[in-house]
Backbone as JSON Lines, residues from 0, in Angstrom:
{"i":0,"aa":"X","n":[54.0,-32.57,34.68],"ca":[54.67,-31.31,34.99],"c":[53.62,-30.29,35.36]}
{"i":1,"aa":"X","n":[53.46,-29.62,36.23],"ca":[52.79,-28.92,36.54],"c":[53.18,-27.27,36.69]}
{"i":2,"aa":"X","n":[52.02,-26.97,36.12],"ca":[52.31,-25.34,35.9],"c":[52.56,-23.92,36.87]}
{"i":3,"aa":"X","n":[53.55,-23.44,37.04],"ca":[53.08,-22.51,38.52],"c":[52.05,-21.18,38.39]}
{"i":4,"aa":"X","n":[51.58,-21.06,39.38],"ca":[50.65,-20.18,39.79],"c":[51.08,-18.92,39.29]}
{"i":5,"aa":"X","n":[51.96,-18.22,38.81],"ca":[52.2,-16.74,37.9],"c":[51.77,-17.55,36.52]}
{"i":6,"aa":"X","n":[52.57,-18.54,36.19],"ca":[52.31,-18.77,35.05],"c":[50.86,-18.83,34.18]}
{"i":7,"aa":"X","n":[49.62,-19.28,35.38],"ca":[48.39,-19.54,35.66],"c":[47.79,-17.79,35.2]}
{"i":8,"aa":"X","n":[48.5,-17.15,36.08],"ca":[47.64,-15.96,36.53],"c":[47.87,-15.19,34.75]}
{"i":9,"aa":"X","n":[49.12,-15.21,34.57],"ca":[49.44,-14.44,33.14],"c":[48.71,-15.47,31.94]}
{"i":10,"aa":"X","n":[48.42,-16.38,31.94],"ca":[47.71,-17.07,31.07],"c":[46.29,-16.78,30.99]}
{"i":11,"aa":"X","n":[45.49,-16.4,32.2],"ca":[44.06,-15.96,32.24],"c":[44.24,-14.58,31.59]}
{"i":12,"aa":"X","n":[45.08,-13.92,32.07],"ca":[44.95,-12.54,31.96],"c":[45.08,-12.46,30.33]}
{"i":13,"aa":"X","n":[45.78,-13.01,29.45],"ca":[46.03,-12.9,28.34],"c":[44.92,-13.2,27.64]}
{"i":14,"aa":"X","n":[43.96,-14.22,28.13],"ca":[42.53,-14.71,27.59],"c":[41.74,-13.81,27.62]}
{"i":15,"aa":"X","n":[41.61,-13.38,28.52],"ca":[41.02,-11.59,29.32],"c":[40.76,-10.43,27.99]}
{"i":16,"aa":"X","n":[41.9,-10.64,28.28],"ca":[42.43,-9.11,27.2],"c":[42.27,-9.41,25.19]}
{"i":17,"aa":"X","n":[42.25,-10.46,25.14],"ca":[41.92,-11.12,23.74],"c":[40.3,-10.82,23.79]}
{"i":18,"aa":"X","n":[39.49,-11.88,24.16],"ca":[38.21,-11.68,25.01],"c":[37.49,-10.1,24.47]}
{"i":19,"aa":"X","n":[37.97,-9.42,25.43],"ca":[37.53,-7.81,25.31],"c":[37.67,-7.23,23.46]}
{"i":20,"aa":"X","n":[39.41,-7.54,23.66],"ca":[39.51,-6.98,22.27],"c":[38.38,-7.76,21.37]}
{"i":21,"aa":"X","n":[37.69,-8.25,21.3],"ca":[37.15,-9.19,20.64],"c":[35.66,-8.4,20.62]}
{"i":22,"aa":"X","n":[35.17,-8.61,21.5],"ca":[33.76,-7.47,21.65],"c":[33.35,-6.63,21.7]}
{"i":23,"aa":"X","n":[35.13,-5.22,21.78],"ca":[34.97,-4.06,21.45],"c":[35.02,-3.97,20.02]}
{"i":24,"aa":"X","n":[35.22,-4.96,19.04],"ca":[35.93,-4.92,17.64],"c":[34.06,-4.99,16.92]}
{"i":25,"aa":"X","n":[33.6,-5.93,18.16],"ca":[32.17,-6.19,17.4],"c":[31.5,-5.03,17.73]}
{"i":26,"aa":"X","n":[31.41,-4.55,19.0],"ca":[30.28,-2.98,19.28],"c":[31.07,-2.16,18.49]}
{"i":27,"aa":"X","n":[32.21,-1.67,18.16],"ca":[32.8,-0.49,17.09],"c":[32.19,-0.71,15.89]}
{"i":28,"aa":"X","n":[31.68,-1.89,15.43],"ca":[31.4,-2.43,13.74],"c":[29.82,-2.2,13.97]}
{"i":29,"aa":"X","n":[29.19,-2.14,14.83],"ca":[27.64,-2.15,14.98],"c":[27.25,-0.77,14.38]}
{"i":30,"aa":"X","n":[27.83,0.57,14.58],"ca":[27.02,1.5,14.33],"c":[27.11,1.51,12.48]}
{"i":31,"aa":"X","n":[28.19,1.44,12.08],"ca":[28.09,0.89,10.52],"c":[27.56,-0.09,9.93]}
{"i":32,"aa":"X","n":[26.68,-0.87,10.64],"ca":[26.29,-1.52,10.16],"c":[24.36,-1.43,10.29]}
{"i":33,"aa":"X","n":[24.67,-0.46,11.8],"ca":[23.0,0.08,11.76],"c":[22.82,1.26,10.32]}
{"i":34,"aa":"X","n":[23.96,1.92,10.14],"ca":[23.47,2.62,9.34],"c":[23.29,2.71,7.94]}
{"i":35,"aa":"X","n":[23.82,1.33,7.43],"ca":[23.36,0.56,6.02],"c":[22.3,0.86,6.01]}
{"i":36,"aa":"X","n":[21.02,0.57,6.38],"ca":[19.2,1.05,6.3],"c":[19.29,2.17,5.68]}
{"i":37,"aa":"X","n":[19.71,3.16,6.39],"ca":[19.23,4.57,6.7],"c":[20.12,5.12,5.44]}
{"i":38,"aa":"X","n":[20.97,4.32,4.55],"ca":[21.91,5.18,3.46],"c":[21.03,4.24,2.25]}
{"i":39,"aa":"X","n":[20.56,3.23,2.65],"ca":[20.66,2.77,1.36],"c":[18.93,3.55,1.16]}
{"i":40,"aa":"X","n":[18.2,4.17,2.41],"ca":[16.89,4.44,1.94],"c":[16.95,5.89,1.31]}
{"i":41,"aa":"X","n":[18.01,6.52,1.02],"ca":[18.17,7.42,0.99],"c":[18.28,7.79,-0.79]}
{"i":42,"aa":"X","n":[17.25,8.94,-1.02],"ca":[17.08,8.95,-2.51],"c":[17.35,10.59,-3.15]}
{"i":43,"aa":"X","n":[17.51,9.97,-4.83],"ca":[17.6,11.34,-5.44],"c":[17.25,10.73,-7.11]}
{"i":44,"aa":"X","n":[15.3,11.49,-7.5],"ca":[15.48,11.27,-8.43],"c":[14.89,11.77,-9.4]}
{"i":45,"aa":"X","n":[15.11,11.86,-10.79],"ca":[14.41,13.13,-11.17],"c":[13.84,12.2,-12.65]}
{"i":46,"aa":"X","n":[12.38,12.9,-12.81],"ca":[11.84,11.84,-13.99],"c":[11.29,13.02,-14.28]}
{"i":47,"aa":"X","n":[10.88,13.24,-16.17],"ca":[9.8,13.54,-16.62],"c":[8.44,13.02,-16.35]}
{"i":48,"aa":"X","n":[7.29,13.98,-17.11],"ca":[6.29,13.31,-16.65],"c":[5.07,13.74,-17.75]}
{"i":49,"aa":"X","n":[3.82,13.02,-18.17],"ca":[3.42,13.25,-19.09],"c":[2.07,12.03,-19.46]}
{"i":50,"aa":"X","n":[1.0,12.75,-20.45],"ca":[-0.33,11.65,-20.23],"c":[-0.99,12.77,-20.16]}
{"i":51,"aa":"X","n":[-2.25,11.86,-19.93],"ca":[-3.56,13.0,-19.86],"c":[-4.19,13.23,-18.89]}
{"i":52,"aa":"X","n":[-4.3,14.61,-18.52],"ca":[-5.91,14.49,-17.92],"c":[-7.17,14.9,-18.0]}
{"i":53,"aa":"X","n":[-7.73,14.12,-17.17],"ca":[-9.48,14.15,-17.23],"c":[-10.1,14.98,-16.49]}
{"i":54,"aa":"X","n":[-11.25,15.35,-16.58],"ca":[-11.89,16.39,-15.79],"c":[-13.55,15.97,-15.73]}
{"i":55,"aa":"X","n":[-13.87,15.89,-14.51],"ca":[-15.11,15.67,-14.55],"c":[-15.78,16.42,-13.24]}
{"i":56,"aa":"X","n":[-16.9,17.02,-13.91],"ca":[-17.57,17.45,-14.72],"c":[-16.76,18.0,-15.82]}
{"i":57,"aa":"X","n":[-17.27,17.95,-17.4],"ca":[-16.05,18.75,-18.14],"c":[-16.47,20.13,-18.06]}
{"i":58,"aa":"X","n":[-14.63,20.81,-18.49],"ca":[-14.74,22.48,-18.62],"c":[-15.46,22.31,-19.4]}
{"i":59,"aa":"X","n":[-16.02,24.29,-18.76],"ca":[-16.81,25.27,-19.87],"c":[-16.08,26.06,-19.55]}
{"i":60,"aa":"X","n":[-16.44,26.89,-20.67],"ca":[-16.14,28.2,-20.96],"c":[-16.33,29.61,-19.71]}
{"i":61,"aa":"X","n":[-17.77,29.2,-20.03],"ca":[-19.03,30.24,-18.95],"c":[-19.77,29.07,-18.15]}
{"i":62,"aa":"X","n":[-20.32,29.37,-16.7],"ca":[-20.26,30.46,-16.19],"c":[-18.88,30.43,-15.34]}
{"i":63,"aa":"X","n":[-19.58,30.6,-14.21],"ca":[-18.05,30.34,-13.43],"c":[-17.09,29.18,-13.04]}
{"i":64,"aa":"X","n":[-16.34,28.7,-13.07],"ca":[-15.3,27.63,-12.17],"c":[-15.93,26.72,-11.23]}
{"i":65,"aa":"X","n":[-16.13,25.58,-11.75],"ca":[-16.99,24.66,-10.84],"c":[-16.23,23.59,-10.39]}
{"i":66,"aa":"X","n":[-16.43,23.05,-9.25],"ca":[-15.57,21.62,-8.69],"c":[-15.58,20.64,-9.48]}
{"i":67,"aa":"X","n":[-14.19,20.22,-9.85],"ca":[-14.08,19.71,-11.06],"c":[-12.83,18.59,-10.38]}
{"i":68,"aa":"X","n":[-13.21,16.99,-10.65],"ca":[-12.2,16.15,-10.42],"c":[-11.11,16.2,-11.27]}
{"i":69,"aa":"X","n":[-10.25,16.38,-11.0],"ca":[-8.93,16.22,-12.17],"c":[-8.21,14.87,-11.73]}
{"i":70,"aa":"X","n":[-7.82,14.2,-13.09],"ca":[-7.35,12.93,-12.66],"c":[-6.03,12.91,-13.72]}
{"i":71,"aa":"X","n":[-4.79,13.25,-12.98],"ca":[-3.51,12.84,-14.28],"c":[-3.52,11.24,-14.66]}
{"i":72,"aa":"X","n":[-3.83,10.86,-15.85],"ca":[-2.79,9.53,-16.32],"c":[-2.07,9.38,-16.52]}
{"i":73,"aa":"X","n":[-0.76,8.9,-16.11],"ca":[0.48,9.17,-16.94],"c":[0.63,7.91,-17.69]}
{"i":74,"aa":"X","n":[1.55,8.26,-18.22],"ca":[2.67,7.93,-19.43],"c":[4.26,7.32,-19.15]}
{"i":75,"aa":"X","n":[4.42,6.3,-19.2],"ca":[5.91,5.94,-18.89],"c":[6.95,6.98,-19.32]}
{"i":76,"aa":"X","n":[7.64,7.76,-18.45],"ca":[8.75,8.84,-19.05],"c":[10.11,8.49,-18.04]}
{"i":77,"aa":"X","n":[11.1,9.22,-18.71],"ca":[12.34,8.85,-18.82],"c":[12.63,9.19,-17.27]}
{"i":78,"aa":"X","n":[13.64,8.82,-16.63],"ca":[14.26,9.06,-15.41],"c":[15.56,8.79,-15.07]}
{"i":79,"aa":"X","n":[16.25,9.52,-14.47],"ca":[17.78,8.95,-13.73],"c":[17.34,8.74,-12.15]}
{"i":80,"aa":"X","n":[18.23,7.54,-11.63],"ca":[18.51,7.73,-10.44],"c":[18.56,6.06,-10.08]}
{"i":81,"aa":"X","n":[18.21,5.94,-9.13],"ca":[18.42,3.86,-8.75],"c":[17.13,3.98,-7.41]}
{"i":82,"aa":"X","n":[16.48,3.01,-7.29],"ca":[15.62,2.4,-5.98],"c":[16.73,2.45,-5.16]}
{"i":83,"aa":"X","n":[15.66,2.18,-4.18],"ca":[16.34,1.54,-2.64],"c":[16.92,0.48,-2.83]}
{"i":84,"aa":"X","n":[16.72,-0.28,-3.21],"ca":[17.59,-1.4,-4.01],"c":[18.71,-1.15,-4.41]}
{"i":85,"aa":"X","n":[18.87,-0.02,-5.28],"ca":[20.11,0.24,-6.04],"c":[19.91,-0.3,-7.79]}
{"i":86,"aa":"X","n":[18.49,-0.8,-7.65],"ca":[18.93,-0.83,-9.32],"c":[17.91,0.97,-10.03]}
{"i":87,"aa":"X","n":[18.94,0.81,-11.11],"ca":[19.02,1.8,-12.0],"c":[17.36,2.06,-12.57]}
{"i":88,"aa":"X","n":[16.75,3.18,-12.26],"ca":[15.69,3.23,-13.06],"c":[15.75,4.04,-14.66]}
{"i":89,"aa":"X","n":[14.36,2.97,-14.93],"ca":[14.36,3.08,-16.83],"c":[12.98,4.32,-16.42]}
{"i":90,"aa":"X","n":[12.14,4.29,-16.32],"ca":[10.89,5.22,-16.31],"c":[10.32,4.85,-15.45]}
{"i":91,"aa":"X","n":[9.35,6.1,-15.71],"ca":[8.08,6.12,-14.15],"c":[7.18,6.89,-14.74]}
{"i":92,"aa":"X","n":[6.21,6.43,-14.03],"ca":[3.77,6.72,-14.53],"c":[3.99,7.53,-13.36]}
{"i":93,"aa":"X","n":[3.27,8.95,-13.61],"ca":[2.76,9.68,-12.48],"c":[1.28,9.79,-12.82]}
{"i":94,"aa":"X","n":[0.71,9.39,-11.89],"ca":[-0.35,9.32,-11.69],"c":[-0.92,10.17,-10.59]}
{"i":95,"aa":"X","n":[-2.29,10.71,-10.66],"ca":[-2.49,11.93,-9.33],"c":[-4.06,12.2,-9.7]}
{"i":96,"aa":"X","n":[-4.72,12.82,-8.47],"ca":[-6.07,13.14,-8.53],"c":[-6.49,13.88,-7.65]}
{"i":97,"aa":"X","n":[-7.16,14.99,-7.55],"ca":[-7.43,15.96,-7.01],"c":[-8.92,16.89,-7.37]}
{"i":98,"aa":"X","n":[-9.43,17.54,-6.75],"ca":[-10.53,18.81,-6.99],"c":[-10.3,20.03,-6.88]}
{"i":99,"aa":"X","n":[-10.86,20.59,-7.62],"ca":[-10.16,21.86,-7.5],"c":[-11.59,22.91,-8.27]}
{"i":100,"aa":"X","n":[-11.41,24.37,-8.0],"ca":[-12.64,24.88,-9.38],"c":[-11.9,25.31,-10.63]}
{"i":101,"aa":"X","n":[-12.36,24.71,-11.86],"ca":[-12.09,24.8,-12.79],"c":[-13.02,25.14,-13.92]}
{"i":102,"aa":"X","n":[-12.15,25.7,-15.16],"ca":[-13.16,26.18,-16.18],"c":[-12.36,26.02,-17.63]}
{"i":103,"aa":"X","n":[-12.83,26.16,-18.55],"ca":[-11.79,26.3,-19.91],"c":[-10.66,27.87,-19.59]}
{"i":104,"aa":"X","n":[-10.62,28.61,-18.36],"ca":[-9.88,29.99,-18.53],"c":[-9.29,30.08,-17.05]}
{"i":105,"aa":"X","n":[-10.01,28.72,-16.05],"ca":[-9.53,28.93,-14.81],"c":[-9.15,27.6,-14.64]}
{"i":106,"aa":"X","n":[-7.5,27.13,-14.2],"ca":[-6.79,25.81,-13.53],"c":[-6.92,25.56,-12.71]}
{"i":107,"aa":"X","n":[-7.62,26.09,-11.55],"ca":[-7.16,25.92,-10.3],"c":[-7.52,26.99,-9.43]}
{"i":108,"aa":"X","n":[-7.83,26.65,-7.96],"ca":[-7.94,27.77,-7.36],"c":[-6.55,28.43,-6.64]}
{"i":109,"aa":"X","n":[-6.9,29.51,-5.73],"ca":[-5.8,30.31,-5.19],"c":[-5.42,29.43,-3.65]}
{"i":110,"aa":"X","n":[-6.33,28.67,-3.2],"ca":[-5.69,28.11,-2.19],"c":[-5.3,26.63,-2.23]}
{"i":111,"aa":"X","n":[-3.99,26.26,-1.88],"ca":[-3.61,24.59,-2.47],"c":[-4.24,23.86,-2.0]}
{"i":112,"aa":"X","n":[-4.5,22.85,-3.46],"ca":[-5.64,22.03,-3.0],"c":[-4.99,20.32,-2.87]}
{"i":113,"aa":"X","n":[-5.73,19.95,-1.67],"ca":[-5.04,18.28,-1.42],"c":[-5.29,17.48,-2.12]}
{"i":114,"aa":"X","n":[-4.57,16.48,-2.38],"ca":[-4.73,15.19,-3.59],"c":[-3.73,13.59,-3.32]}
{"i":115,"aa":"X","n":[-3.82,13.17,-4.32],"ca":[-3.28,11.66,-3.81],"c":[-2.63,11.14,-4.98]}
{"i":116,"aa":"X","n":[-1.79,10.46,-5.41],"ca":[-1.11,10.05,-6.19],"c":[-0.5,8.36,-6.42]}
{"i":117,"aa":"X","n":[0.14,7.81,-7.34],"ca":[1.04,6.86,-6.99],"c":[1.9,6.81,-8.5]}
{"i":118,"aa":"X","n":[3.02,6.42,-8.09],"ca":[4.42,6.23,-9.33],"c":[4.4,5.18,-9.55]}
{"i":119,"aa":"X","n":[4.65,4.82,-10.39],"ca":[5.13,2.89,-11.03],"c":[5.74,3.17,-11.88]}
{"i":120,"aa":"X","n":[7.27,2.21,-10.99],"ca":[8.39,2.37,-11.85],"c":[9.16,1.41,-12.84]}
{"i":121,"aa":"X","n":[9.71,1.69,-13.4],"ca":[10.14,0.18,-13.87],"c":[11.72,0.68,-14.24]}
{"i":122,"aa":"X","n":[12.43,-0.48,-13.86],"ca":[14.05,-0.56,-13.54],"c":[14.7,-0.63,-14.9]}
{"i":123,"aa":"X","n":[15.57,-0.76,-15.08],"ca":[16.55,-1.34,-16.19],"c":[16.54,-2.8,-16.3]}
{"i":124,"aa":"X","n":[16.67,-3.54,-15.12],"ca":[16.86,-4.89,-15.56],"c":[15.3,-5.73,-15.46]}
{"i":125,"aa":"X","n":[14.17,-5.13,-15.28],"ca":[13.01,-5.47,-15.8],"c":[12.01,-5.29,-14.73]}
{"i":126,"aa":"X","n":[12.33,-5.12,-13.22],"ca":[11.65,-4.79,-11.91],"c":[10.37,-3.36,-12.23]}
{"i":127,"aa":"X","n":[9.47,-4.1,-11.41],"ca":[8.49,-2.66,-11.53],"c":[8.43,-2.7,-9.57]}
{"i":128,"aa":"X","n":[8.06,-1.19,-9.34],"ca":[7.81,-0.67,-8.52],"c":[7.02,0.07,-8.14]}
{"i":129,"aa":"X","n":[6.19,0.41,-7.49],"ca":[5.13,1.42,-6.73],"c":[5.28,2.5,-5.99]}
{"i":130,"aa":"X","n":[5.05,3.58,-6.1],"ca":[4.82,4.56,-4.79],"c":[3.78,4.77,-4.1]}
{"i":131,"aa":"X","n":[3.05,5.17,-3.08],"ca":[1.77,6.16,-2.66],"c":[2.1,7.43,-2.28]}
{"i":132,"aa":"X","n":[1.43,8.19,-2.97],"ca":[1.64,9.9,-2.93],"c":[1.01,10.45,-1.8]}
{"i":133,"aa":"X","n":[1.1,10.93,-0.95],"ca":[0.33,12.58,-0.47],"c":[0.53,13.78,-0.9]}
{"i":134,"aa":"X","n":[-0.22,14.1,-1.11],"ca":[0.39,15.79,-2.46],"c":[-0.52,16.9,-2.39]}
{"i":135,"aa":"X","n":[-0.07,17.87,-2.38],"ca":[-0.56,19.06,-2.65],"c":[-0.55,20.13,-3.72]}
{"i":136,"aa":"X","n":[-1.32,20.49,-4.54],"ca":[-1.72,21.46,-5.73],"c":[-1.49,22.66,-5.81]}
{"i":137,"aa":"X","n":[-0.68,23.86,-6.22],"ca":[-1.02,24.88,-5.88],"c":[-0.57,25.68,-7.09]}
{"i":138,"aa":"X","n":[-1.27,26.93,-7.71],"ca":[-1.15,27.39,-8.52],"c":[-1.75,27.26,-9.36]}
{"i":139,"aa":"X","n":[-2.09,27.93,-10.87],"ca":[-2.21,27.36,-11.91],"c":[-1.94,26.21,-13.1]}
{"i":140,"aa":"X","n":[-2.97,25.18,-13.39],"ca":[-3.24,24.24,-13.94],"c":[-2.18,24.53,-15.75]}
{"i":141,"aa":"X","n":[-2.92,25.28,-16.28],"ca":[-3.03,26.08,-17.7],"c":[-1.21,26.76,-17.5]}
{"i":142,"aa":"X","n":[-1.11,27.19,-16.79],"ca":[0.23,27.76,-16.7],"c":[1.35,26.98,-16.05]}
{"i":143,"aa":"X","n":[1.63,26.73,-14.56],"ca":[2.43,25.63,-14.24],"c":[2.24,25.65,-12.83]}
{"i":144,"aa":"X","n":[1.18,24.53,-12.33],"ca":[0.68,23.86,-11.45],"c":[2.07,23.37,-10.5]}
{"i":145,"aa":"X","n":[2.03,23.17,-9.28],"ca":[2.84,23.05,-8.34],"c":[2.63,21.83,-7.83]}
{"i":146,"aa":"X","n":[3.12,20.89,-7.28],"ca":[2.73,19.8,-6.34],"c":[3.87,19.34,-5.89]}
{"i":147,"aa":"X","n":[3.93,19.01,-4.19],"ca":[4.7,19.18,-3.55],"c":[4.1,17.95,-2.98]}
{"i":148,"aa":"X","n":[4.75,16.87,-2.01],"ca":[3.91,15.95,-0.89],"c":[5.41,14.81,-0.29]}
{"i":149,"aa":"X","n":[4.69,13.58,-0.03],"ca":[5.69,13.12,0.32],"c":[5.47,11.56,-0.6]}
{"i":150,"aa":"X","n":[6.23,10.83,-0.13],"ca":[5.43,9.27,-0.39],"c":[5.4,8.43,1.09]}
{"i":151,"aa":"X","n":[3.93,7.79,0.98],"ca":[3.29,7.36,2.14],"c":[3.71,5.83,2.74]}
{"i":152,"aa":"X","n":[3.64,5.15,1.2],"ca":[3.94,3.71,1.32],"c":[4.73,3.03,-0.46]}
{"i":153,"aa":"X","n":[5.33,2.06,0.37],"ca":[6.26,1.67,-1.19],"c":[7.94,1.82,-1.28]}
{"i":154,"aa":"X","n":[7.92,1.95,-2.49],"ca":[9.23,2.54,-2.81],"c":[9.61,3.87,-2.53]}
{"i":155,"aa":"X","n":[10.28,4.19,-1.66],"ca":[10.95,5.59,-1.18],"c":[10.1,5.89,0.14]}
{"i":156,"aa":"X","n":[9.16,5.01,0.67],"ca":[8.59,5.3,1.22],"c":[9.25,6.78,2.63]}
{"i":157,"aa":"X","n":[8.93,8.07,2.78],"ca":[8.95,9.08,3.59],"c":[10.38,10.03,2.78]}
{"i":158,"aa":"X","n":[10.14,9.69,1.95],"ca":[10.58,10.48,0.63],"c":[9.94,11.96,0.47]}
{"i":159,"aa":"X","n":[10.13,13.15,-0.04],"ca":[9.68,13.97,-0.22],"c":[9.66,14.06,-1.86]}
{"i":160,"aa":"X","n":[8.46,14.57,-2.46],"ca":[8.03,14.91,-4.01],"c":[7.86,16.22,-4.56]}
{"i":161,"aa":"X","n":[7.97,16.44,-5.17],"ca":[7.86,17.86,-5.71],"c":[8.2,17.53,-7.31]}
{"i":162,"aa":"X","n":[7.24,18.58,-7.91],"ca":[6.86,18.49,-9.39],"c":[6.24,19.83,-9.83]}
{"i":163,"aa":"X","n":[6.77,20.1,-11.05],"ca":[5.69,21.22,-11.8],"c":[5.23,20.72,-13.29]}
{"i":164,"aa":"X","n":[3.81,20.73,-13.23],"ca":[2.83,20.3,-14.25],"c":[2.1,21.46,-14.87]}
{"i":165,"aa":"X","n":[2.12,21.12,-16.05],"ca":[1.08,22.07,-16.98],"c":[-0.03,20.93,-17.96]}
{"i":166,"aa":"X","n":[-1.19,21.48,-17.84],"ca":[-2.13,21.13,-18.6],"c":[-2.06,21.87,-20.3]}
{"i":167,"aa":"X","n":[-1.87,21.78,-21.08],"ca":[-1.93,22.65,-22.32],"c":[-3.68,22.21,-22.9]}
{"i":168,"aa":"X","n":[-4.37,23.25,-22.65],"ca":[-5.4,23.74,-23.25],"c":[-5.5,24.5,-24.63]}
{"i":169,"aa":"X","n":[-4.12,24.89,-25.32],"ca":[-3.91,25.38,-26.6],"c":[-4.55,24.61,-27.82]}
{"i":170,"aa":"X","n":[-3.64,23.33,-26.96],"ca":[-3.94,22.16,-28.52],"c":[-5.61,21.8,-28.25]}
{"i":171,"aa":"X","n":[-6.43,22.22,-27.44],"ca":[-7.52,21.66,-27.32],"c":[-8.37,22.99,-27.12]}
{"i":172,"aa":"X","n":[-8.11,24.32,-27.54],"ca":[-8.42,25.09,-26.98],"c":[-9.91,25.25,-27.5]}
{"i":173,"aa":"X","n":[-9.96,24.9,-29.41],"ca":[-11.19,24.73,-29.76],"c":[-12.33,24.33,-29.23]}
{"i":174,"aa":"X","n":[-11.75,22.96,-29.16],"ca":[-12.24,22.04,-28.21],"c":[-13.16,22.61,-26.94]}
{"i":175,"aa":"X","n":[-12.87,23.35,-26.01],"ca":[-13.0,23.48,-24.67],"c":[-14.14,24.39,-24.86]}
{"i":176,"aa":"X","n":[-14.35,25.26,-25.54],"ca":[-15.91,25.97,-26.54],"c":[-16.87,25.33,-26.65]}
{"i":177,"aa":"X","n":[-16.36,24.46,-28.19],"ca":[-16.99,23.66,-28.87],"c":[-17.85,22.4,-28.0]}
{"i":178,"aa":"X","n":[-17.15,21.7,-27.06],"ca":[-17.5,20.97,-26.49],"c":[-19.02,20.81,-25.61]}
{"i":179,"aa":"X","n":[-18.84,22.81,-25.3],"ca":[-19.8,22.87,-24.12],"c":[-21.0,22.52,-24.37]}
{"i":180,"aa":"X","n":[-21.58,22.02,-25.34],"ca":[-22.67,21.74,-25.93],"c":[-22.7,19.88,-25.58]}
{"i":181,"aa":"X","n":[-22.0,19.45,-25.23],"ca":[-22.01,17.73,-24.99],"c":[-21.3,17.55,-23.38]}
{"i":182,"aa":"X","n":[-21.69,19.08,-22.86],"ca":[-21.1,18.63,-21.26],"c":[-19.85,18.82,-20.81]}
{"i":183,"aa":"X","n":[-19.25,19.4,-22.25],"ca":[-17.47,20.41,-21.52],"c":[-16.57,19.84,-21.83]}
{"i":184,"aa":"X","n":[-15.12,19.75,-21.82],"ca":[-14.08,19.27,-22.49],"c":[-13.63,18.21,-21.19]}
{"i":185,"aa":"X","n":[-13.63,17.04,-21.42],"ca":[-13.25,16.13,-20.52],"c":[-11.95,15.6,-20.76]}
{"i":186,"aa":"X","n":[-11.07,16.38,-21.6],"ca":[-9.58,15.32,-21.18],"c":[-8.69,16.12,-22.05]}
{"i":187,"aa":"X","n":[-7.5,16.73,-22.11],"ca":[-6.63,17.27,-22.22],"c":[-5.23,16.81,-22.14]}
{"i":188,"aa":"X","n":[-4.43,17.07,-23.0],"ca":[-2.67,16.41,-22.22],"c":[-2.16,17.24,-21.32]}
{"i":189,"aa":"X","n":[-1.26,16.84,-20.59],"ca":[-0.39,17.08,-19.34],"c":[1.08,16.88,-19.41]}
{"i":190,"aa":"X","n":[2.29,17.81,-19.18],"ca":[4.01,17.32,-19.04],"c":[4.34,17.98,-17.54]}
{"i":191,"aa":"X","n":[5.24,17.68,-18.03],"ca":[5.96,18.74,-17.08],"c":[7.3,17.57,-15.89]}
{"i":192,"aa":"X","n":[7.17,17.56,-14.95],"ca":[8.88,16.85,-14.39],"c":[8.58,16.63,-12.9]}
{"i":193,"aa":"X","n":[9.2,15.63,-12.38],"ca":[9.0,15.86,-10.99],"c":[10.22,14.7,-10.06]}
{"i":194,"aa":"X","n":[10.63,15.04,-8.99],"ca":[12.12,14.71,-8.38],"c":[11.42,13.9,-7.19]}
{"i":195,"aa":"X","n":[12.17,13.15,-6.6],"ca":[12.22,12.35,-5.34],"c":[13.55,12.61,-4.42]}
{"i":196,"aa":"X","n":[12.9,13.22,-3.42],"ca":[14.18,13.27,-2.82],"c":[14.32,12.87,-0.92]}
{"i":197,"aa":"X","n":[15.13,12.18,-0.55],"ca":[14.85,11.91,0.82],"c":[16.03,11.04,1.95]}
């Protein structure tokens, strides 16, 4: 039995039109699916922060404010928020290092000073993680130090950072006197908080 030629023509055409619907269904689904990346890199997170730091050369007292390495260690402290991943973070080490002129009465100078950093995090279900910092210093050390930067490489990588840190020289204040006689007070504690956001 053979088929006639309308019958032919409405049979292609119906393949046609299936066809299309078919590859407009796939380019409509593409831009949701480019933009999975770009949501899931997307962060918000806020941790304490805490540990010591070091200073080398150590403070004195007298004479004036000398270039002085400061190096934060941190301390595993508490945090909300989830990786790029999506798992839930338990804590995070801030870690950071910078120069600056310093003394037992002076934190820091008046113009912000550049520095470098990295976070290591560790998840809830047992994952650790890394950041690399670029960061900047500004303000007082002794009172509440500023640092602002981004992250370079890692986790959150092009993330923006921001934190305010204090050194407490109180509990060591003896100390920072007393010391100057063995080369200056070389290490002090550090708190204070700092967010990820991007």
């Amino acid at each position: 039995m053979s088929i006639s030629p309308s019958l032919q023509l409405l049979s292609h055409r119906c393949a046609t039109t299936v066809a299309t619907a078919a590859v407009s269904t796939v380019l409509l689904a593409a831009p949701a699916e480019a933009l999975t990346p770009q949501l899931a890199a997307a962060a918000s997170v806020s941790c304490q922060a805490g540990g010591q730091a070091s200073f080398s050369p150590g403070l004195l007292p007298i004479p004036a404010p000398r270039d002085t390495n400061v190096q934060y260690r941190g301390q595993d402290r508490s945090c909300t928020g989830v990786t790029p991943g999506g798992s839930e973070i338990a804590t995070a080490r801030f870690n950071g290092s910078f120069n600056a002129p310093m003394s037992c009465v002076v934190g820091g100078g008046d113009v912000p000073t550049p520095g470098s950093g990295t976070i290591e995090w560790k998840t809830t279900n047992g994952k650790t993680l890394r950041s690399t910092l670029s960061i900047t210093i500004s303000g007082q050390m002794f009172n509440e130090a500023t640092v602002d930067g981004s992250v370079t490489d890692g986790a959150y990588v092009g993330a923006q950072v921001h934190g305010k840190f204090r050194v407490d020289l109180f509990k060591e204040g003896v100390n920072c006197a007393a010391q100057s006689f063995f080369g200056g007070l070389k290490s002090a504690p550090f708190d204070g908080s700092f967010t990820i956001n991007g």
